Each structure stands twice: as C-alpha cells, then as structure tokens.
Tab-separated table of C-alpha atoms in Angstrom:
chain	number	residue	atom	x	y	z
A	544	MET	CA	-22.015	-49.414	-7.284
A	545	GLU	CA	-19.659	-50.529	-10.159
A	546	LYS	CA	-17.909	-47.615	-11.883
A	547	MET	CA	-17.964	-47.865	-15.702
A	548	ILE	CA	-16.110	-44.595	-16.436
A	549	GLU	CA	-13.745	-42.714	-14.111
A	550	ILE	CA	-12.448	-39.303	-15.441
A	551	LYS	CA	-9.655	-37.784	-13.328
A	552	ASN	CA	-8.336	-34.289	-13.850
A	553	LEU	CA	-8.829	-34.190	-17.549
A	554	HIS	CA	-7.352	-31.294	-19.555
A	555	VAL	CA	-7.961	-30.789	-23.228
A	556	GLN	CA	-6.663	-27.922	-25.349
A	557	PHE	CA	-6.843	-26.797	-28.987
A	558	SER	CA	-4.032	-25.002	-30.897
A	559	THR	CA	-5.219	-22.031	-32.973
A	560	TYR	CA	-3.754	-19.036	-34.627
A	561	GLY	CA	-4.727	-17.002	-31.608
A	562	GLY	CA	-3.118	-19.328	-29.146
A	563	GLN	CA	-4.033	-22.372	-26.967
A	564	VAL	CA	-7.731	-22.726	-26.077
A	565	GLN	CA	-8.085	-24.481	-22.766
A	566	ALA	CA	-11.446	-26.196	-23.550
A	567	VAL	CA	-11.458	-28.620	-20.653
A	568	ARG	CA	-9.709	-27.702	-17.412
A	569	GLY	CA	-9.418	-30.380	-14.782
A	570	VAL	CA	-12.665	-32.218	-15.201
A	571	SER	CA	-13.331	-35.221	-12.810
A	572	PHE	CA	-16.370	-37.446	-12.508
A	573	ASP	CA	-17.528	-41.110	-12.374
A	574	LEU	CA	-20.273	-42.901	-14.256
A	575	HIS	CA	-21.827	-45.879	-12.540
A	576	LYS	CA	-23.432	-48.970	-14.036
A	577	GLY	CA	-26.922	-48.473	-15.192
A	578	GLU	CA	-27.148	-44.731	-14.402
A	579	THR	CA	-27.711	-41.641	-16.527
A	580	LEU	CA	-25.389	-38.801	-15.866
A	581	ALA	CA	-26.342	-35.545	-17.560
A	582	ILE	CA	-23.669	-32.884	-18.282
A	583	VAL	CA	-25.212	-29.443	-18.600
A	584	GLY	CA	-24.068	-25.898	-19.387
A	585	GLU	CA	-24.194	-23.169	-21.913
A	586	SER	CA	-22.670	-23.458	-25.368
A	587	GLY	CA	-18.826	-23.552	-25.402
A	588	CYS	CA	-18.517	-24.780	-21.817
A	589	GLY	CA	-16.672	-28.023	-22.805
A	590	LYS	CA	-19.527	-30.587	-22.660
A	591	SER	CA	-19.034	-32.011	-26.106
A	592	VAL	CA	-15.265	-31.894	-25.966
A	593	THR	CA	-15.410	-33.959	-22.708
A	594	SER	CA	-17.662	-36.563	-24.330
A	595	GLN	CA	-15.566	-36.789	-27.362
A	596	SER	CA	-12.486	-37.170	-25.270
A	597	ILE	CA	-13.957	-40.364	-23.816
A	598	MET	CA	-14.297	-41.806	-27.280
A	599	ARG	CA	-10.826	-40.366	-28.222
A	600	LEU	CA	-12.500	-38.439	-31.130
A	601	ILE	CA	-10.674	-35.149	-30.521
A	602	PRO	CA	-9.150	-34.153	-33.826
A	603	THR	CA	-5.397	-34.213	-33.502
A	604	PRO	CA	-4.216	-31.645	-34.498
A	605	PRO	CA	-5.499	-29.127	-33.386
A	606	GLY	CA	-6.850	-30.753	-30.193
A	607	ARG	CA	-5.128	-32.996	-27.743
A	608	ILE	CA	-5.569	-34.356	-24.284
A	609	THR	CA	-2.706	-32.751	-22.306
A	610	SER	CA	-3.145	-34.492	-19.031
A	611	GLY	CA	-5.542	-36.619	-16.887
A	612	SER	CA	-6.937	-40.114	-17.290
A	613	ILE	CA	-10.149	-41.674	-18.642
A	614	LEU	CA	-10.633	-45.063	-17.050
A	615	PHE	CA	-13.048	-47.534	-18.596
A	616	LYS	CA	-13.502	-50.441	-16.198
A	617	GLY	CA	-10.016	-49.640	-14.869
A	618	GLN	CA	-8.340	-49.287	-18.275
A	619	ASP	CA	-6.893	-45.912	-19.203
A	620	LEU	CA	-8.273	-45.011	-22.617
A	621	THR	CA	-5.780	-42.176	-23.027
A	622	LYS	CA	-2.919	-44.632	-23.203
A	623	LEU	CA	-4.382	-47.044	-25.835
A	624	SER	CA	-3.385	-47.128	-29.416
A	625	GLU	CA	-5.837	-46.044	-32.117
A	626	LYS	CA	-6.283	-49.738	-33.220
A	627	LYS	CA	-7.373	-50.736	-29.684
A	628	MET	CA	-9.751	-47.690	-29.527
A	629	ARG	CA	-11.411	-48.815	-32.710
A	630	ASP	CA	-12.153	-52.047	-31.046
A	631	ILE	CA	-13.751	-50.265	-28.120
A	632	ARG	CA	-15.777	-47.713	-30.105
A	633	GLY	CA	-19.107	-49.071	-31.051
A	634	ALA	CA	-18.673	-52.318	-29.172
A	635	ASP	CA	-18.014	-51.265	-25.611
A	636	ILE	CA	-18.726	-47.464	-25.770
A	637	SER	CA	-21.086	-46.027	-28.415
A	638	MET	CA	-21.992	-42.434	-29.195
A	639	ILE	CA	-25.134	-40.734	-30.573
A	640	PHE	CA	-24.550	-37.405	-32.226
A	641	GLN	CA	-26.779	-34.324	-32.462
A	642	ASP	CA	-27.910	-34.450	-36.102
A	643	PRO	CA	-28.850	-37.934	-37.298
A	644	MET	CA	-28.429	-36.913	-41.020
A	645	THR	CA	-24.692	-36.350	-40.429
A	646	ALA	CA	-24.366	-39.879	-38.892
A	647	LEU	CA	-26.216	-41.660	-41.763
A	648	ASN	CA	-24.940	-42.363	-45.223
A	649	PRO	CA	-27.564	-41.131	-47.692
A	650	THR	CA	-26.418	-43.695	-50.277
A	651	LEU	CA	-26.801	-46.854	-48.155
A	652	ARG	CA	-29.974	-48.541	-47.073
A	653	VAL	CA	-30.737	-48.357	-43.336
A	654	GLY	CA	-30.303	-52.108	-42.784
A	655	GLU	CA	-26.766	-52.018	-44.147
A	656	GLN	CA	-25.787	-49.105	-41.918
A	657	ILE	CA	-27.215	-50.659	-38.779
A	658	ALA	CA	-25.381	-53.919	-39.554
A	659	GLU	CA	-21.957	-52.271	-40.115
A	660	ASN	CA	-21.047	-52.356	-36.441
A	661	ILE	CA	-21.472	-56.140	-36.145
A	662	MET	CA	-19.440	-56.713	-39.248
A	663	GLN	CA	-16.736	-54.487	-37.856
A	664	HIS	CA	-16.593	-56.080	-34.305
A	665	GLU	CA	-17.712	-59.633	-34.569
A	666	ASN	CA	-14.831	-62.106	-35.007
A	667	ILE	CA	-16.688	-64.241	-37.537
A	668	SER	CA	-16.662	-64.742	-41.288
A	669	LYS	CA	-18.082	-62.056	-43.531
A	670	GLU	CA	-20.963	-64.298	-44.609
A	671	LYS	CA	-21.910	-65.158	-41.067
A	672	ALA	CA	-21.536	-61.571	-40.017
A	673	LYS	CA	-23.929	-60.414	-42.747
A	674	GLU	CA	-26.493	-63.139	-41.743
A	675	LYS	CA	-26.237	-62.171	-38.050
A	676	ALA	CA	-26.244	-58.514	-38.790
A	677	LYS	CA	-29.521	-58.750	-40.751
A	678	GLU	CA	-31.208	-60.529	-37.957
A	679	LYS	CA	-29.837	-58.152	-35.236
A	680	ALA	CA	-30.715	-55.092	-37.283
A	681	PHE	CA	-34.351	-56.278	-37.350
A	682	GLU	CA	-34.284	-56.711	-33.556
A	683	MET	CA	-32.850	-53.277	-33.081
A	684	LEU	CA	-35.557	-51.481	-35.091
A	685	GLU	CA	-38.155	-53.323	-33.010
A	686	LEU	CA	-36.321	-52.245	-29.853
A	687	VAL	CA	-36.321	-48.571	-30.813
A	688	GLY	CA	-39.966	-48.733	-31.738
A	689	ILE	CA	-39.912	-48.439	-35.584
A	690	PRO	CA	-42.996	-50.185	-37.061
A	691	ASN	CA	-42.678	-52.623	-40.096
A	692	PRO	CA	-38.983	-53.178	-39.459
A	693	LYS	CA	-38.564	-55.682	-42.342
A	694	GLU	CA	-39.723	-53.114	-44.946
A	695	ARG	CA	-37.916	-50.222	-43.277
A	696	LEU	CA	-34.551	-51.859	-43.392
A	697	LYS	CA	-34.627	-51.649	-47.157
A	698	GLN	CA	-35.229	-47.890	-47.211
A	699	TYR	CA	-32.791	-44.972	-47.382
A	700	PRO	CA	-32.381	-42.274	-44.768
A	701	HIS	CA	-34.198	-39.547	-46.705
A	702	GLU	CA	-37.384	-41.739	-46.520
A	703	PHE	CA	-37.569	-41.275	-42.698
A	704	SER	CA	-38.699	-38.391	-40.566
A	705	GLY	CA	-36.219	-36.592	-38.214
A	706	GLY	CA	-37.509	-38.475	-35.145
A	707	THR	CA	-37.322	-41.917	-36.874
A	708	ARG	CA	-33.837	-41.155	-38.169
A	709	GLN	CA	-32.732	-40.517	-34.612
A	710	ARG	CA	-34.236	-43.818	-33.573
A	711	ILE	CA	-32.140	-45.501	-36.365
A	712	VAL	CA	-29.004	-43.813	-35.012
A	713	ILE	CA	-29.822	-45.099	-31.522
A	714	ALA	CA	-30.292	-48.665	-33.003
A	715	MET	CA	-26.880	-48.307	-34.704
A	716	ALA	CA	-25.286	-47.328	-31.395
A	717	LEU	CA	-26.874	-50.280	-29.506
A	718	ILE	CA	-26.448	-53.119	-31.927
A	719	CYS	CA	-23.248	-54.498	-30.334
A	720	ASN	CA	-24.709	-54.096	-26.789
A	721	PRO	CA	-22.322	-51.460	-25.467
A	722	GLU	CA	-21.852	-50.934	-21.735
A	723	VAL	CA	-21.675	-47.071	-22.103
A	724	LEU	CA	-23.742	-44.858	-24.364
A	725	ILE	CA	-22.784	-41.233	-24.925
A	726	ALA	CA	-25.653	-39.105	-26.276
A	727	ASP	CA	-24.569	-35.615	-27.402
A	728	GLU	CA	-27.607	-33.308	-27.685
A	729	PRO	CA	-29.705	-36.136	-29.069
A	730	THR	CA	-33.075	-34.224	-29.035
A	731	THR	CA	-31.944	-30.690	-30.102
A	732	ALA	CA	-33.145	-30.821	-33.660
A	733	LEU	CA	-36.513	-32.505	-32.810
A	734	ASP	CA	-39.868	-30.921	-31.976
A	735	VAL	CA	-41.232	-31.205	-28.524
A	736	THR	CA	-43.546	-34.165	-29.126
A	737	ILE	CA	-40.872	-36.245	-30.742
A	738	GLN	CA	-38.348	-35.232	-28.155
A	739	ALA	CA	-40.559	-36.673	-25.418
A	740	GLN	CA	-40.843	-39.927	-27.369
A	741	ILE	CA	-36.957	-40.217	-27.698
A	742	LEU	CA	-36.468	-39.494	-23.988
A	743	GLU	CA	-38.989	-42.206	-23.165
A	744	LEU	CA	-37.091	-44.486	-25.476
A	745	PHE	CA	-33.861	-43.843	-23.643
A	746	LYS	CA	-35.507	-44.715	-20.292
A	747	ASP	CA	-37.045	-47.872	-21.787
A	748	ILE	CA	-33.731	-49.042	-23.341
A	749	GLN	CA	-31.799	-48.456	-20.147
A	750	GLN	CA	-34.322	-50.638	-18.182
A	751	LYS	CA	-34.007	-53.406	-20.717
A	752	THR	CA	-30.202	-53.295	-21.228
A	753	ASP	CA	-28.816	-51.679	-18.009
A	754	VAL	CA	-26.573	-49.479	-20.180
A	755	SER	CA	-24.807	-46.483	-18.622
A	756	ILE	CA	-25.640	-43.173	-20.259
A	757	VAL	CA	-23.721	-39.866	-20.493
A	758	LEU	CA	-26.236	-37.239	-21.724
A	759	ILE	CA	-24.807	-34.008	-23.034
A	760	THR	CA	-27.405	-31.239	-23.136
A	761	HIS	CA	-28.171	-27.642	-22.431
A	762	ASP	CA	-31.751	-28.321	-21.899
A	763	LEU	CA	-32.686	-28.636	-18.222
A	764	GLY	CA	-36.132	-29.910	-19.118
A	765	VAL	CA	-34.512	-32.957	-20.675
A	766	VAL	CA	-32.300	-33.412	-17.624
A	767	ALA	CA	-35.303	-33.323	-15.290
A	768	GLN	CA	-36.909	-36.192	-17.220
A	769	VAL	CA	-34.114	-38.674	-17.545
A	770	ALA	CA	-31.031	-37.951	-15.388
A	771	ASP	CA	-30.030	-39.736	-12.232
A	772	ARG	CA	-27.114	-37.349	-11.583
A	773	VAL	CA	-26.230	-34.019	-12.996
A	774	ALA	CA	-22.823	-32.317	-13.541
A	775	VAL	CA	-22.901	-28.542	-14.249
A	776	MET	CA	-20.050	-27.277	-16.423
A	777	TYR	CA	-18.796	-23.746	-16.831
A	778	ALA	CA	-15.750	-22.560	-18.781
A	779	GLY	CA	-14.233	-25.942	-19.033
A	780	LYS	CA	-14.803	-27.041	-15.410
A	781	ILE	CA	-17.461	-28.865	-13.505
A	782	VAL	CA	-18.680	-26.398	-10.807
A	783	GLU	CA	-21.377	-28.603	-9.270
A	784	ILE	CA	-22.358	-32.230	-9.364
A	785	GLY	CA	-25.082	-34.068	-7.616
A	786	THR	CA	-28.244	-36.105	-7.877
A	787	ARG	CA	-31.129	-34.703	-9.971
A	788	ARG	CA	-32.903	-33.779	-6.726
A	789	ASP	CA	-29.767	-32.040	-5.362
A	790	ILE	CA	-29.390	-29.808	-8.448
A	791	PHE	CA	-33.047	-28.954	-8.982
A	792	TYR	CA	-34.052	-28.553	-5.396
A	793	THR	CA	-30.950	-27.504	-3.459
A	794	PRO	CA	-28.550	-25.893	-5.993
A	795	GLN	CA	-25.547	-24.274	-4.314
A	796	HIS	CA	-23.371	-22.751	-6.987
A	797	PRO	CA	-24.561	-19.241	-8.316
A	798	TYR	CA	-24.162	-20.454	-11.906
A	799	THR	CA	-26.463	-23.485	-11.300
A	800	LYS	CA	-29.027	-21.156	-9.640
A	801	GLY	CA	-28.782	-18.812	-12.638
A	802	LEU	CA	-29.348	-21.587	-15.088
A	803	LEU	CA	-32.508	-22.697	-13.179
A	804	ARG	CA	-33.771	-19.092	-12.962
A	805	SER	CA	-33.462	-18.677	-16.699
A	806	VAL	CA	-35.831	-21.629	-17.456
A	807	PRO	CA	-39.496	-20.694	-18.226
A	808	ARG	CA	-41.981	-21.833	-15.519
A	809	LEU	CA	-45.498	-22.753	-16.656
A	810	ASP	CA	-46.688	-22.620	-13.026
A	811	LEU	CA	-45.636	-18.968	-12.563
A	812	TYR	CA	-47.397	-17.092	-15.336
A	813	GLU	CA	-46.341	-13.622	-14.328
A	814	SER	CA	-42.744	-14.438	-13.501
A	815	GLU	CA	-39.956	-12.976	-15.671
A	816	LEU	CA	-36.920	-14.861	-16.900
A	817	VAL	CA	-33.778	-13.715	-15.109
A	818	PRO	CA	-30.776	-13.843	-17.484
A	819	ILE	CA	-27.263	-14.410	-16.303
A	820	ALA	CA	-25.454	-11.092	-16.862
A	821	GLY	CA	-22.086	-10.856	-18.600
A	822	SER	CA	-20.181	-13.311	-20.723
A	823	PRO	CA	-18.054	-16.482	-20.213
A	824	PRO	CA	-14.349	-15.843	-19.756
A	825	ASP	CA	-11.721	-16.004	-22.486
A	826	LEU	CA	-10.396	-19.605	-22.586
A	827	PHE	CA	-7.269	-18.464	-24.310
A	828	ALA	CA	-6.268	-17.001	-20.935
A	829	PRO	CA	-8.641	-18.415	-18.329
A	830	PRO	CA	-8.665	-16.711	-14.888
A	831	SER	CA	-6.707	-18.220	-11.994
A	832	GLY	CA	-9.626	-17.718	-9.640
A	833	CYS	CA	-13.271	-18.678	-10.044
A	834	SER	CA	-14.251	-18.461	-13.722
A	835	PHE	CA	-17.765	-17.302	-12.815
A	836	ALA	CA	-16.567	-14.449	-10.506
A	837	PRO	CA	-17.063	-11.647	-13.070
A	838	ARG	CA	-20.746	-12.627	-13.413
A	839	CYS	CA	-21.472	-13.664	-9.851
A	840	PRO	CA	-23.701	-11.465	-7.700
A	841	TYR	CA	-22.121	-12.904	-4.525
A	842	VAL	CA	-18.477	-12.465	-5.547
A	843	MET	CA	-15.878	-12.006	-2.791
A	844	GLU	CA	-12.215	-10.927	-3.147
A	845	VAL	CA	-11.016	-14.562	-2.698
A	846	CYS	CA	-13.005	-15.576	-5.727
A	847	ASP	CA	-10.757	-13.548	-8.048
A	848	ARG	CA	-7.589	-14.785	-6.468
A	849	MET	CA	-7.995	-18.520	-5.993
A	850	TYR	CA	-10.044	-21.300	-7.597
A	851	PRO	CA	-12.279	-22.941	-4.926
A	852	VAL	CA	-11.538	-26.557	-4.119
A	853	SER	CA	-14.400	-29.095	-4.046
A	854	THR	CA	-16.737	-28.868	-1.077
A	855	LYS	CA	-18.640	-32.072	-0.279
A	856	LEU	CA	-22.023	-31.002	0.981
A	857	LYS	CA	-23.094	-34.627	1.373
A	858	GLU	CA	-21.969	-37.901	-0.297
A	859	SER	CA	-23.892	-37.269	-3.512
A	860	HIS	CA	-23.462	-33.482	-3.766
A	861	GLN	CA	-20.212	-31.558	-4.410
A	862	VAL	CA	-19.663	-27.858	-5.392
A	863	HIS	CA	-16.739	-25.607	-6.308
A	864	CYS	CA	-17.710	-22.358	-4.672
A	865	TRP	CA	-16.195	-20.214	-1.928
A	866	LEU	CA	-19.622	-19.443	-0.581
A	867	GLN	CA	-19.841	-23.097	0.605
A	868	ASP	CA	-16.254	-23.317	1.908
A	869	GLU	CA	-15.850	-22.615	5.640
A	870	ARG	CA	-12.200	-21.529	5.034
A	871	ALA	CA	-13.244	-18.625	2.790
A	872	GLN	CA	-13.091	-16.052	5.680
A	873	LYS	CA	-9.564	-17.266	6.569
A	874	PHE	CA	-8.440	-16.842	2.987
A	875	VAL	CA	-9.954	-13.429	2.734
A	876	THR	CA	-8.002	-12.341	5.820
A	877	THR	CA	-4.834	-13.900	4.396
A	878	ILE	CA	-4.893	-12.224	0.981
A	879	SER	CA	-6.217	-8.839	2.147
C-alpha cells in the first residue's frame, strides 16, 4: 500500500523559562493512502504537536523540530522552505482544527472563505480564480451536506450552528482536493448527535475522495467508529500501534489497557470506571526508562533503567513494553 506520510524518529521541543520541554520524543509512524490513522492519548501527550509538525505549524520560537524526518510522498517536509510549505498547506495537506470559530473569519461571508484556498493555490488569473472558486465552493457545501448552498454561501459564520460551522471548515480543507487531511479533535466541541453526523461525514468523504486522514483525539468512542489503525501516545512517545481490532480487542501495553478500562461501558451497568493512578512524567526531564513505569501495575526493575525497543507482535501490531519483550529477563539479570 502506498505511503503518503512517513514520520521517522521525530523530536520536537519547546524553550521555556523553566527549561526545554521535550514534547515529542522519537515518534515514528506511516500513513497509507486512503486510510484513517487515529492518534490517541491523554492531554499533553504530544498528539497535537505531532500533527502540527507535519504541517510545519510549530511556532518558532519557542518550538522547533530538533531531529527526525517527515516524508510526504518521499519529500522531507522538515527541509523545505516556508514558501514551499505554503504551496503544500491547503493544496496537498490540509488541517481541520478543534474550534471552527477560531478557523473562520467573522467579518467575511462563508463563500469567500471557502474560496480563498483556490485563489491561493490555483495558477490562474484572479478573475478566473474567483469564478472557479464560486463554483467549487457550491460543490463543497453540497459534499459536506449543507442544504441550500447557494443561499448559505452568502451568510456569515455567526449565522450557522456549531455542527454546520464544522462542516464549513471541512469544506475549506477539502476544496483543493488534498491527499492528506489532518483533523485535530474535530468533534470535541459538538454534542453527541452532531458528533455522530460529522464522523459519518468523514467516512463518506473518504469513500468519495480516497483522502488519507490523521485523526487526533482523546475519545476512544470516536476512534472505534472511524479509525483503520490506532497509535497510542504517552509522554511524547508512541507506546503501541496497531489496527483498530488489535488495540480494542488485544491491547498489550498497560497504558492502552488503562485507557480502555476508563471508558464507560453501557453493556456493563454495575461496572466501575478504573482510573489510571498517578500523573504523567515531567517532560522537562523525561525518564530514561519507560515513561509509564511510575504508574504501571506490572513494573519491573528494567522498566526504570531502559526504554523498551519496539516489539512486533505481528505485521500490523507493535508495542514498546518490556512485558512483551523476550529479552526482559536477560536485562533484569544484567542490571541487577
């Protein structure tokens, strides 16, 4: 299967008065054509920083990509100039942000805002761009399921509901037919009914356009509905990655199991939620061993000393955990 995005050993840090925050620490994953990869984890684990790194939207300063590569169809985005990145953003890779009101200009009509991308990226005259943009904006509103698109294009963002505004943001992201779509918590601010509609919209759009999607979320219910593969992040690292079935039915990392136990179950009325005890590590001085070790009920001595390498359980399923590494006993003996 064709790889659209290949991230290899990505490190991102932020300079603060308190020191260097190691926000992303050696993240690696691939995104294949036409698939949805969900990146999940608790707040502060590095999900959004990873997605913004793909778009080269990390504010510099204080943030910077210190090492690693981000390959888009074989081209390393970390080595491109800002001018070349502007050509890629919106045209080849688009992003949907969490709050649609921060992505929409309250002083411009919706039609003008949807059309901006075409006017930015199409190599045609301004008059032809405006004409094409108007036609394309109409098509986009139809694609994302907004009724009466002709009238709605003339309205301002405040005249739309939250769910409809999110559909407009999706239309803006798709107008130039990007090959990769990054959705950063796209349903967080929406109620459950509208959330379900937006998720159905994502699946429908993917079937029609074959776009590859990176979905950033902390909601495992969302992941269960739309993801093909799931990457679980903790303290700036991916601790487990696999297919949706791998993660939900045969999770192997204690953190992944803890996330799943903390999700309410409607089929188990008397069951209690089991929280993950403790707190994430300080990323000013991250531990050299497994970051989850202080919170892990199965911790071994080796976990505090050395970070586990990736263990391939099968072709689609990998985990960073000493419990799954057959060499753990040897290392325990060595460091004792």
